[in-house]
PDB file of C-alpha atoms in Angstrom:
ATOM      1  CA  MET C   1    -169.830 -95.108 -37.891  1.00 68.00           C
ATOM      2  CA  ALA C   2    -173.445 -96.833 -38.087  1.00 84.00           C
ATOM      3  CA  ALA C   3    -172.794 -98.218 -34.217  1.00 84.00           C
ATOM      4  CA  GLU C   4    -171.860 -94.229 -33.192  1.00 88.00           C
ATOM      5  CA  ALA C   5    -175.153 -92.816 -34.987  1.00 87.00           C
ATOM      6  CA  ILE C   6    -177.581 -95.563 -33.647  1.00 89.00           C
ATOM      7  CA  VAL C   7    -175.709 -94.770 -29.914  1.00 88.00           C
ATOM      8  CA  ALA C   8    -176.928 -90.662 -30.874  1.00 90.00           C
ATOM      9  CA  ARG C   9    -179.889 -91.649 -31.578  1.00 92.00           C
ATOM     10  CA  GLN C  10    -181.022 -93.690 -29.112  1.00 92.00           C
ATOM     11  CA  VAL C  11    -179.165 -91.399 -26.383  1.00 92.00           C
ATOM     12  CA  ALA C  12    -181.259 -88.316 -28.699  1.00 93.00           C
ATOM     13  CA  SER C  13    -183.942 -90.867 -27.852  1.00 94.00           C
ATOM     14  CA  VAL C  14    -183.713 -91.417 -23.785  1.00 94.00           C
ATOM     15  CA  VAL C  15    -183.115 -87.426 -23.133  1.00 94.00           C
ATOM     16  CA  ALA C  16    -186.330 -86.925 -25.824  1.00 95.00           C
ATOM     17  CA  ALA C  17    -187.916 -89.105 -23.136  1.00 95.00           C
ATOM     18  CA  GLU C  18    -186.826 -87.466 -20.911  1.00 96.00           C
ATOM     19  CA  MET C  19    -187.767 -83.781 -21.390  1.00 96.00           C
ATOM     20  CA  GLU C  20    -190.659 -85.250 -21.846  1.00 96.00           C
ATOM     21  CA  LYS C  21    -191.482 -86.539 -18.426  1.00 96.00           C
ATOM     22  CA  ALA C  22    -189.953 -82.812 -17.447  1.00 96.00           C
ATOM     23  CA  VAL C  23    -192.598 -81.066 -19.178  1.00 96.00           C
ATOM     24  CA  ASP C  24    -194.934 -83.468 -18.668  1.00 95.00           C
ATOM     25  CA  GLU C  25    -195.164 -83.279 -14.526  1.00 95.00           C
ATOM     26  CA  GLU C  26    -194.119 -79.650 -15.168  1.00 94.00           C
ATOM     27  CA  ILE C  27    -198.084 -79.599 -16.966  1.00 95.00           C
ATOM     28  CA  ASP C  28    -199.501 -81.538 -14.395  1.00 94.00           C
ATOM     29  CA  ARG C  29    -198.538 -79.517 -11.290  1.00 92.00           C
ATOM     30  CA  LEU C  30    -199.660 -76.288 -13.309  1.00 92.00           C
ATOM     31  CA  ASP C  31    -202.916 -78.030 -14.023  1.00 92.00           C
ATOM     32  CA  ASN C  32    -203.104 -78.476  -9.734  1.00 93.00           C
ATOM     33  CA  MET C  33    -202.223 -74.837  -8.850  1.00 93.00           C
ATOM     34  CA  THR C  34    -204.915 -74.564  -5.905  1.00 93.00           C
ATOM     35  CA  GLU C  35    -205.669 -70.873  -5.078  1.00 93.00           C
ATOM     36  CA  ASP C  36    -202.843 -70.780  -2.197  1.00 94.00           C
ATOM     37  CA  ASP C  37    -200.489 -71.582  -4.621  1.00 93.00           C
ATOM     38  CA  TYR C  38    -201.616 -69.137  -7.398  1.00 94.00           C
ATOM     39  CA  ALA C  39    -201.421 -66.760  -4.340  1.00 96.00           C
ATOM     40  CA  ALA C  40    -197.684 -67.644  -3.229  1.00 95.00           C
ATOM     41  CA  LEU C  41    -196.135 -66.755  -6.645  1.00 94.00           C
ATOM     42  CA  ARG C  42    -197.974 -63.285  -6.740  1.00 97.00           C
ATOM     43  CA  ARG C  43    -196.441 -63.295  -3.148  1.00 97.00           C
ATOM     44  CA  LYS C  44    -193.122 -64.722  -4.712  1.00 97.00           C
ATOM     45  CA  ARG C  45    -193.189 -61.829  -7.914  1.00 98.00           C
ATOM     46  CA  ILE C  46    -193.830 -59.364  -5.997  1.00 98.00           C
ATOM     47  CA  ASN C  47    -190.606 -59.451  -3.559  1.00 98.00           C
ATOM     48  CA  GLU C  48    -188.307 -59.806  -6.678  1.00 98.00           C
ATOM     49  CA  MET C  49    -190.256 -57.301  -8.173  1.00 98.00           C
ATOM     50  CA  LYS C  50    -190.346 -54.933  -5.325  1.00 98.00           C
ATOM     51  CA  LYS C  51    -186.277 -56.693  -5.236  1.00 97.00           C
ATOM     52  CA  GLU C  52    -185.236 -55.592  -8.460  1.00 96.00           C
ATOM     53  CA  LYS C  53    -186.622 -51.758  -7.827  1.00 97.00           C
ATOM     54  CA  GLU C  54    -184.273 -51.576  -4.754  1.00 96.00           C
ATOM     55  CA  ASN C  55    -181.375 -52.214  -7.469  1.00 91.00           C
ATOM     56  CA  LYS C  56    -181.985 -50.524 -10.303  1.00 91.00           C
ATOM     57  CA  GLU C  57    -182.469 -47.206  -7.420  1.00 92.00           C
ATOM     58  CA  LYS C  58    -178.742 -48.484  -5.827  1.00 89.00           C
ATOM     59  CA  TRP C  59    -177.668 -48.444  -8.541  1.00 85.00           C
ATOM     60  CA  LYS C  60    -178.911 -45.538 -10.079  1.00 86.00           C
ATOM     61  CA  ARG C  61    -176.822 -43.379  -6.630  1.00 87.00           C
ATOM     62  CA  GLU C  62    -173.872 -45.629  -7.303  1.00 81.00           C
ATOM     63  CA  GLY C  63    -174.129 -44.009 -11.105  1.00 78.00           C
ATOM     64  CA  HIS C  64    -174.860 -46.846 -13.282  1.00 82.00           C
ATOM     65  CA  GLY C  65    -176.327 -45.906 -16.696  1.00 80.00           C
ATOM     66  CA  GLU C  66    -173.087 -43.094 -16.304  1.00 82.00           C
ATOM     67  CA  LEU C  67    -170.438 -42.438 -18.486  1.00 83.00           C
ATOM     68  CA  GLN C  68    -168.160 -42.594 -17.126  1.00 83.00           C
ATOM     69  CA  GLU C  69    -164.024 -40.881 -17.893  1.00 85.00           C
ATOM     70  CA  LEU C  70    -162.082 -42.307 -16.100  1.00 86.00           C
ATOM     71  CA  GLN C  71    -157.720 -41.206 -15.893  1.00 87.00           C
ATOM     72  CA  THR C  72    -155.508 -44.032 -13.453  1.00 90.00           C
ATOM     73  CA  GLU C  73    -156.297 -47.299 -12.707  1.00 90.00           C
ATOM     74  CA  LYS C  74    -156.831 -46.918  -9.248  1.00 92.00           C
ATOM     75  CA  ASP C  75    -160.061 -44.842  -9.979  1.00 89.00           C
ATOM     76  CA  PHE C  76    -161.264 -47.600 -12.481  1.00 89.00           C
ATOM     77  CA  PHE C  77    -160.715 -51.060 -10.427  1.00 90.00           C
ATOM     78  CA  ASP C  78    -162.471 -48.581  -7.795  1.00 88.00           C
ATOM     79  CA  LEU C  79    -165.325 -48.944  -9.522  1.00 85.00           C
ATOM     80  CA  VAL C  80    -164.742 -51.918 -10.743  1.00 86.00           C
ATOM     81  CA  LYS C  81    -165.161 -53.262  -7.651  1.00 88.00           C
ATOM     82  CA  LYS C  82    -168.201 -51.840  -6.279  1.00 83.00           C
ATOM     83  CA  SER C  83    -170.359 -53.234  -9.339  1.00 82.00           C
ATOM     84  CA  GLN C  84    -171.162 -56.786 -11.315  1.00 81.00           C
ATOM     85  CA  ARG C  85    -171.793 -55.658 -14.380  1.00 83.00           C
ATOM     86  CA  VAL C  86    -168.980 -53.044 -15.898  1.00 84.00           C
ATOM     87  CA  VAL C  87    -169.035 -51.755 -19.250  1.00 84.00           C
ATOM     88  CA  ALA C  88    -165.698 -50.197 -19.918  1.00 84.00           C
ATOM     89  CA  LEU C  89    -164.373 -48.728 -23.346  1.00 83.00           C
ATOM     90  CA  PHE C  90    -160.758 -48.094 -23.583  1.00 83.00           C
ATOM     91  CA  VAL C  91    -159.638 -45.495 -26.399  1.00 80.00           C
ATOM     92  CA  ARG C  92    -156.596 -44.240 -27.590  1.00 80.00           C
ATOM     93  CA  GLN C  93    -156.522 -41.440 -29.730  1.00 77.00           C
ATOM     94  CA  ALA C  94    -155.297 -43.438 -32.856  1.00 78.00           C
ATOM     95  CA  ASN C  95    -159.384 -45.008 -32.600  1.00 79.00           C
ATOM     96  CA  ILE C  96    -161.149 -43.603 -34.962  1.00 80.00           C
ATOM     97  CA  HIS C  97    -163.766 -45.352 -33.583  1.00 83.00           C
ATOM     98  CA  ALA C  98    -163.690 -44.451 -30.378  1.00 80.00           C
ATOM     99  CA  ASP C  99    -166.182 -41.240 -30.564  1.00 80.00           C
ATOM    100  CA  THR C 100    -168.866 -43.485 -32.482  1.00 83.00           C
ATOM    101  CA  LEU C 101    -168.866 -45.074 -29.699  1.00 83.00           C
ATOM    102  CA  ARG C 102    -168.320 -42.845 -26.912  1.00 80.00           C
ATOM    103  CA  GLU C 103    -171.438 -41.643 -28.768  1.00 80.00           C
ATOM    104  CA  HIS C 104    -173.462 -44.578 -28.579  1.00 82.00           C
ATOM    105  CA  LEU C 105    -172.395 -45.345 -25.297  1.00 80.00           C
ATOM    106  CA  ALA C 106    -173.122 -41.991 -23.699  1.00 76.00           C
ATOM    107  CA  VAL C 107    -177.276 -42.573 -24.672  1.00 69.00           C
TER     108      VAL C 107
END
């Protein structure tokens, strides 16, 4: 077991050194940025924000963020296929907590 502990410490030491080297390189890169680099970062972030806004508008048009009650499996799978993310609540009459959860999802 002592040998395993020594090897584990050596591996941890090597990994820590590599991480420190990567952090130092990133700090150097950030310290040496020019105005053009900052402008490129701004353009990139603005484009990302525009894309996020477009996605949110698209999702809202498609009914994201709304609580819907579906009656058939076909309806469920049609809806799920159109979306990257879905929150589904499957309810049985015997489930006493379903109403509370439904109220929270409706907010």
